[in-house]
Coordinates of C-alpha atoms in Angstrom, one line a residue:
M2 CA -43.4 10.9 0.8
E3 CA -47.1 10.8 -0.1
C4 CA -49.1 7.5 0.6
W5 CA -52.3 6.9 -1.3
E6 CA -55.1 5.8 0.9
K7 CA -56.7 3.8 -1.9
K8 CA -55.0 1.8 -4.5
P9 CA -55.4 2.9 -8.2
R10 CA -57.8 1.2 -10.5
N11 CA -57.1 -0.2 -13.9
L12 CA -53.4 -1.3 -13.1
G13 CA -53.8 -4.3 -15.7
G14 CA -54.8 -7.7 -15.6
S15 CA -54.4 -11.2 -17.0
L16 CA -56.1 -13.1 -19.9
P17 CA -58.4 -15.8 -18.7
V18 CA -57.1 -19.4 -19.0
P19 CA -58.6 -22.8 -18.2
N20 CA -58.9 -23.8 -14.3
V21 CA -56.0 -26.2 -13.9
Q22 CA -57.5 -27.8 -10.7
D23 CA -60.5 -28.7 -12.7
L24 CA -58.5 -30.2 -15.6
A25 CA -56.5 -32.3 -13.2
A26 CA -59.7 -33.7 -11.7
R27 CA -61.0 -34.5 -15.3
P28 CA -57.9 -35.6 -17.0
D29 CA -60.2 -37.0 -20.0
H30 CA -60.8 -33.2 -20.8
L31 CA -57.0 -32.5 -21.1
T32 CA -57.1 -33.0 -24.8
P33 CA -53.7 -32.9 -26.7
T34 CA -54.5 -29.5 -28.2
L35 CA -55.1 -28.1 -24.7
L36 CA -52.2 -29.9 -23.1
R37 CA -49.8 -28.3 -25.6
R38 CA -50.5 -24.9 -23.9
Y39 CA -48.7 -26.2 -20.8
L40 CA -45.8 -28.0 -22.6
R41 CA -42.3 -26.4 -22.6
P42 CA -40.4 -26.7 -25.8
H43 CA -37.7 -28.9 -24.2
H44 CA -37.5 -31.2 -21.2
L45 CA -36.7 -29.3 -18.1
P46 CA -33.1 -29.3 -16.8
L47 CA -33.0 -31.6 -13.8
P48 CA -32.4 -30.1 -10.4
A49 CA -28.9 -30.6 -8.9
D50 CA -28.6 -33.8 -7.0
D51 CA -26.5 -32.2 -4.5
H52 CA -27.6 -32.4 -0.7
H53 CA -24.7 -30.3 0.3
A54 CA -26.0 -27.5 -1.9
M55 CA -29.5 -28.0 -0.3
A56 CA -28.0 -27.8 3.1
M57 CA -26.1 -24.6 2.3
I58 CA -29.3 -22.4 1.8
P59 CA -29.0 -20.0 4.5
V60 CA -31.1 -20.1 7.8
V61 CA -31.6 -16.9 9.8
D62 CA -32.8 -17.0 13.3
F63 CA -35.2 -14.1 13.5
A64 CA -35.0 -14.0 17.4
R65 CA -31.3 -13.5 17.4
L66 CA -31.2 -10.8 14.7
I67 CA -31.2 -7.8 17.0
D68 CA -28.4 -8.6 19.4
H69 CA -26.2 -11.0 17.7
H70 CA -23.8 -9.8 15.0
E71 CA -23.2 -13.3 13.6
E72 CA -26.9 -13.6 12.9
A73 CA -26.7 -10.4 11.0
A74 CA -23.8 -11.6 9.2
K75 CA -25.8 -14.6 8.0
L76 CA -28.5 -12.4 6.8
R77 CA -26.2 -10.2 4.9
H78 CA -24.4 -13.2 3.3
A79 CA -28.0 -14.8 2.3
C80 CA -29.0 -11.4 0.7
E81 CA -25.6 -11.0 -1.2
E82 CA -24.9 -14.4 -2.3
W83 CA -28.1 -16.4 -2.3
G84 CA -31.2 -14.1 -2.4
F85 CA -33.0 -16.9 -0.4
F86 CA -33.0 -17.9 3.2
Q87 CA -35.2 -19.8 5.8
V88 CA -36.4 -17.7 8.7
I89 CA -36.8 -19.7 12.0
N90 CA -38.2 -18.4 15.3
H91 CA -40.1 -15.8 13.7
G92 CA -42.5 -15.5 16.5
I93 CA -45.7 -16.1 14.6
A94 CA -48.1 -18.2 16.7
D95 CA -48.5 -21.8 15.6
E96 CA -52.4 -21.3 16.0
T97 CA -52.1 -18.3 13.4
V98 CA -50.3 -20.3 10.9
E99 CA -52.5 -23.5 11.1
E100 CA -55.6 -21.4 10.9
M101 CA -54.2 -19.8 7.7
K102 CA -53.3 -23.1 6.3
R103 CA -56.8 -24.5 7.1
D104 CA -58.6 -21.7 5.4
V105 CA -56.5 -21.7 2.5
M106 CA -57.1 -25.4 1.9
A107 CA -60.8 -25.0 2.6
F108 CA -60.9 -22.2 -0.2
F109 CA -59.2 -24.4 -2.8
N110 CA -61.4 -27.5 -1.8
L111 CA -64.7 -25.4 -2.7
P112 CA -66.6 -26.4 -5.8
L113 CA -65.4 -24.6 -8.8
A114 CA -68.6 -22.7 -9.1
D115 CA -68.0 -21.2 -5.6
K116 CA -64.6 -20.3 -6.3
A117 CA -65.6 -18.6 -9.5
A118 CA -67.7 -16.1 -7.5
F119 CA -64.3 -14.6 -6.5
A120 CA -62.9 -14.6 -10.1
Q121 CA -60.6 -12.0 -11.3
Q122 CA -61.8 -9.0 -13.4
P123 CA -60.2 -7.6 -16.4
E124 CA -58.7 -4.5 -14.7
W125 CA -56.6 -6.2 -12.1
I126 CA -55.2 -9.5 -11.0
E127 CA -57.0 -9.7 -7.5
G128 CA -59.3 -12.7 -7.0
Y129 CA -59.2 -16.3 -8.2
G130 CA -57.6 -17.2 -11.5
Q131 CA -54.1 -16.8 -13.0
A132 CA -51.6 -13.9 -13.5
F133 CA -49.0 -12.8 -16.1
V134 CA -50.7 -14.3 -19.1
T135 CA -50.3 -11.7 -21.9
S136 CA -50.9 -13.7 -25.1
E137 CA -52.9 -16.6 -26.3
D138 CA -49.9 -18.6 -27.5
Q139 CA -47.9 -18.1 -24.2
T140 CA -47.0 -21.3 -22.5
L141 CA -49.1 -21.7 -19.3
D142 CA -48.1 -22.6 -15.9
W143 CA -49.7 -25.7 -14.2
S144 CA -51.4 -23.8 -11.2
D145 CA -54.2 -21.7 -10.1
L146 CA -53.9 -18.7 -7.8
Y147 CA -56.0 -16.8 -5.4
F148 CA -54.5 -13.2 -5.1
L149 CA -55.7 -10.7 -2.6
T150 CA -54.4 -7.2 -1.5
T151 CA -54.0 -7.4 2.3
Q152 CA -52.2 -4.4 3.6
P153 CA -53.1 -1.5 4.4
P154 CA -56.7 -2.4 5.0
S155 CA -57.8 0.6 2.8
Y156 CA -56.4 -1.2 -0.1
R157 CA -58.5 -4.3 0.2
D158 CA -61.3 -5.0 -2.2
L159 CA -63.7 -7.2 -0.1
R160 CA -65.6 -8.4 -3.3
F161 CA -62.8 -11.0 -3.3
W162 CA -62.9 -12.1 0.2
P163 CA -65.2 -14.8 1.4
P164 CA -67.9 -13.3 3.5
E165 CA -67.5 -13.5 7.3
T166 CA -71.0 -15.1 7.5
S167 CA -69.7 -18.3 5.6
S168 CA -66.0 -18.6 6.5
T169 CA -63.4 -17.8 9.1
F170 CA -61.1 -16.7 6.2
R171 CA -61.1 -13.1 6.8
R172 CA -60.2 -13.4 10.4
S173 CA -57.3 -15.9 9.6
M174 CA -56.0 -13.9 6.8
D175 CA -56.1 -10.6 8.8
R176 CA -54.0 -12.1 11.8
Y177 CA -51.7 -13.8 9.6
S178 CA -51.3 -10.8 7.2
L179 CA -50.3 -8.6 10.2
E180 CA -47.9 -11.1 11.6
T181 CA -46.1 -11.6 8.2
Q182 CA -45.8 -8.0 7.7
R183 CA -44.3 -7.6 11.2
V184 CA -41.7 -10.0 10.3
A185 CA -40.9 -8.7 6.9
T186 CA -40.6 -5.1 8.5
E187 CA -38.1 -6.3 11.0
L188 CA -36.1 -8.3 8.4
L189 CA -35.9 -5.2 6.2
R190 CA -34.8 -3.1 9.3
A191 CA -32.1 -5.7 10.0
M192 CA -31.1 -5.4 6.3
A193 CA -30.8 -1.6 6.8
R194 CA -28.3 -2.1 9.6
T195 CA -26.1 -4.6 7.6
L196 CA -26.1 -2.1 4.6
G197 CA -25.0 0.7 7.2
L198 CA -28.0 2.8 6.5
R199 CA -28.7 5.3 9.2
D200 CA -32.5 5.7 8.4
A201 CA -34.0 2.2 8.5
D202 CA -37.3 3.6 7.2
K203 CA -35.6 3.7 3.6
M204 CA -35.9 -0.2 3.9
T205 CA -38.8 -0.8 6.1
R206 CA -41.1 1.4 3.9
L207 CA -40.9 -1.6 1.4
A208 CA -43.2 -3.6 3.7
A209 CA -45.9 -0.9 4.1
A210 CA -48.0 -2.7 1.5
Q211 CA -48.6 -6.3 1.2
S212 CA -50.5 -8.8 -1.0
M213 CA -50.9 -12.5 -0.8
R214 CA -50.6 -15.0 -3.6
M215 CA -52.2 -18.3 -2.6
N216 CA -51.1 -21.1 -5.0
Y217 CA -52.7 -24.3 -5.9
Y218 CA -50.6 -26.9 -7.9
P219 CA -52.6 -29.9 -8.9
P220 CA -50.9 -33.1 -9.6
C221 CA -50.2 -33.3 -13.4
P222 CA -51.5 -36.5 -15.0
A223 CA -49.5 -35.9 -18.2
K224 CA -46.9 -38.3 -19.6
E225 CA -44.9 -35.2 -20.7
R226 CA -44.9 -33.9 -17.0
D227 CA -41.1 -33.2 -17.2
R228 CA -42.2 -30.5 -19.7
V229 CA -44.6 -28.8 -17.2
L230 CA -44.0 -26.2 -14.6
G231 CA -46.3 -25.0 -11.8
V232 CA -44.5 -21.5 -12.1
S233 CA -42.2 -20.3 -14.8
P234 CA -38.6 -19.3 -13.7
H235 CA -38.7 -15.6 -12.5
S236 CA -37.5 -13.4 -9.8
D237 CA -40.2 -11.8 -7.5
A238 CA -40.8 -8.2 -8.6
V239 CA -41.4 -7.0 -5.0
G240 CA -39.5 -5.9 -2.0
L241 CA -39.6 -9.0 0.1
T242 CA -41.5 -12.2 -0.1
L243 CA -42.2 -14.7 2.9
L244 CA -43.5 -18.0 1.7
L245 CA -45.5 -20.5 3.8
Q246 CA -45.6 -24.2 2.7
V247 CA -49.1 -25.3 3.3
S248 CA -48.8 -28.8 2.1
P249 CA -45.8 -31.2 2.6
V250 CA -45.2 -31.7 -1.0
K251 CA -42.0 -30.1 -2.3
G252 CA -41.6 -28.1 -5.5
L253 CA -39.8 -24.9 -5.2
Q254 CA -36.3 -24.7 -6.9
I255 CA -34.0 -21.9 -6.9
R256 CA -31.3 -21.1 -9.5
R257 CA -27.8 -21.3 -8.4
G258 CA -25.3 -20.8 -11.3
D259 CA -26.3 -23.3 -13.9
D260 CA -28.1 -25.6 -11.4
W261 CA -31.5 -25.8 -9.9
I262 CA -31.6 -26.5 -6.2
P263 CA -34.7 -27.9 -4.4
V264 CA -35.8 -26.0 -1.4
D265 CA -36.6 -28.1 1.5
P266 CA -38.7 -26.0 4.1
I267 CA -37.8 -26.4 7.7
P268 CA -40.9 -27.1 9.5
G269 CA -42.3 -24.2 11.3
A270 CA -40.0 -21.9 9.0
L271 CA -40.9 -19.1 6.4
V272 CA -38.9 -19.1 3.2
A273 CA -37.8 -15.6 2.5
N274 CA -36.5 -14.2 -0.9
V275 CA -35.0 -10.9 -1.7
G276 CA -37.3 -9.3 -4.4
D277 CA -36.3 -7.1 -7.5
V278 CA -37.1 -4.0 -5.5
V279 CA -34.6 -4.6 -2.8
E280 CA -32.1 -5.2 -5.5
M281 CA -33.0 -1.8 -7.1
V282 CA -33.0 0.0 -3.8
T283 CA -29.5 -1.4 -2.9
N284 CA -28.1 -0.7 -6.3
G285 CA -27.5 -4.4 -6.8
R286 CA -25.7 -5.0 -3.5
Y287 CA -28.6 -7.4 -2.4
K288 CA -29.8 -9.6 -5.1
S289 CA -33.0 -11.1 -6.3
I290 CA -32.7 -14.6 -7.6
E291 CA -34.6 -16.8 -10.2
H292 CA -36.7 -19.6 -8.8
R293 CA -39.4 -22.0 -10.2
V294 CA -41.9 -24.6 -9.1
V295 CA -42.0 -28.1 -10.4
V296 CA -45.4 -30.3 -10.3
D297 CA -45.8 -33.7 -8.8
A298 CA -47.4 -36.6 -10.7
A299 CA -49.7 -37.8 -7.8
Q300 CA -49.9 -35.1 -5.2
E301 CA -51.2 -31.5 -4.9
R302 CA -49.0 -28.6 -3.5
V303 CA -50.3 -25.5 -1.8
S304 CA -48.3 -22.4 -0.8
V305 CA -49.1 -18.8 0.3
A306 CA -46.5 -16.1 -0.7
A307 CA -46.7 -12.7 1.2
F308 CA -45.4 -10.0 -1.1
H309 CA -44.2 -6.9 0.7
N310 CA -43.8 -3.5 -1.2
A311 CA -43.9 0.3 -0.7
T312 CA -47.3 2.0 -0.9
F313 CA -48.8 3.9 -3.8
G314 CA -47.4 7.4 -4.1
S315 CA -43.9 6.2 -3.5
T316 CA -41.0 5.9 -5.8
Y317 CA -38.6 2.9 -6.3
G318 CA -34.9 3.7 -7.2
P319 CA -31.3 3.3 -5.9
L320 CA -30.6 4.8 -2.6
E321 CA -28.0 7.7 -2.5
E322 CA -26.0 5.7 0.0
M323 CA -25.9 2.7 -2.1
V324 CA -24.8 4.5 -5.2
G325 CA -21.9 6.4 -3.4
G326 CA -19.3 7.7 -5.8
G327 CA -20.4 5.2 -8.5
E328 CA -23.3 5.1 -10.9
A329 CA -27.0 4.1 -10.5
R330 CA -27.7 0.8 -12.1
Y331 CA -31.4 1.4 -12.2
R332 CA -33.8 4.0 -13.0
S333 CA -36.4 5.5 -10.6
I334 CA -39.9 4.5 -11.3
S335 CA -43.2 5.3 -9.3
V336 CA -44.9 2.3 -7.6
E337 CA -47.8 2.6 -9.8
D338 CA -45.9 2.5 -13.0
Y339 CA -43.9 -0.2 -11.7
V340 CA -47.0 -2.3 -10.9
R341 CA -48.4 -1.6 -14.3
L342 CA -45.1 -2.9 -15.9
V343 CA -45.0 -6.1 -13.7
V344 CA -48.8 -6.9 -14.6
S345 CA -48.4 -6.4 -18.2
S346 CA -45.3 -8.7 -18.4
K347 CA -45.0 -12.6 -18.5
L348 CA -42.9 -14.4 -15.9
Q349 CA -39.6 -14.8 -17.7
G350 CA -36.3 -14.7 -15.6
K351 CA -35.4 -11.2 -14.3
N352 CA -37.2 -9.4 -17.1
I353 CA -38.9 -6.9 -14.8
L354 CA -35.4 -5.8 -13.5
D355 CA -33.8 -5.7 -16.9
A356 CA -36.6 -3.2 -17.9
V357 CA -35.5 -0.7 -15.4
K358 CA -31.7 -1.2 -15.8
I359 CA -29.6 1.8 -16.9
I360 CA -27.7 0.6 -19.9
T361 CA -24.4 2.6 -20.2
T362 CA -22.5 2.8 -23.4
T363 CA -18.8 3.4 -23.7

């Protein structure tokens, strides 16, 4: 399968929006007219007050996946029933993780004028700003992001990376990026085994490319905070996501039936979630799940999401082994067309996956 050495240009961008970190720092500038852009029509449904459900979120011991059938069974259960799981004993050195946390926090703590030097351009979402804003009347998320394409190195646009002369960011990101890609590749390899696939490359190719979304959720001073979200409910339109909690403030919630269940990250663990692409490739066997982020009244929250995908020049679609004697539930689509679809859409449930579903009529 062809792999493009460079990523295509003009894949689509996002409309410019106010900087939320700046708004939170100057609440007197948060006028009623501006605040309305962040308010949902109704109060948010409260998360389930169910500690038992929180405790049920699967935990997978990465170090035991290869040689222990019961650990593989946990992974299969997590992918089939939850779409989310926490990864412990992943083997990423504490130093690598702490350096990444330090440099991400240092970036968001820069003056706004300094961060603006890495602002997004109209043709793509890479850089500092926001994503998935497609109209002027869209309800906005209470967050800022810093988005970089990290793997393969030929895909990187160093215009958006802090220079080596002024920061250790590039070194930290390079080390952390390689390590999370390693973990994602081995998790996908383990998924291939649990699916009975003879060729693990059909799954591991979904970690050949990687991008990082660094998220900053400022405290929200608004009285109507229960109508504000840091990130709208959505499933990740990628292969596999590995999330690093940078600050101790919680906020991630996953949808389980009609309930929203808070995720309490285990110290040192990565939070993994199945993306829409894995659901497509497995023809619905492994499922992506909706999640959202709520904001705190007094404290900031910071996280880093490592998104893993196939490289450009590839195609997404159900594997023959997963279709078997049945019918494909999703159409095939090139990676570049899929990315254009994703970037041109707003975050809204599983709308990306719905767009590639095959609708059968009887």
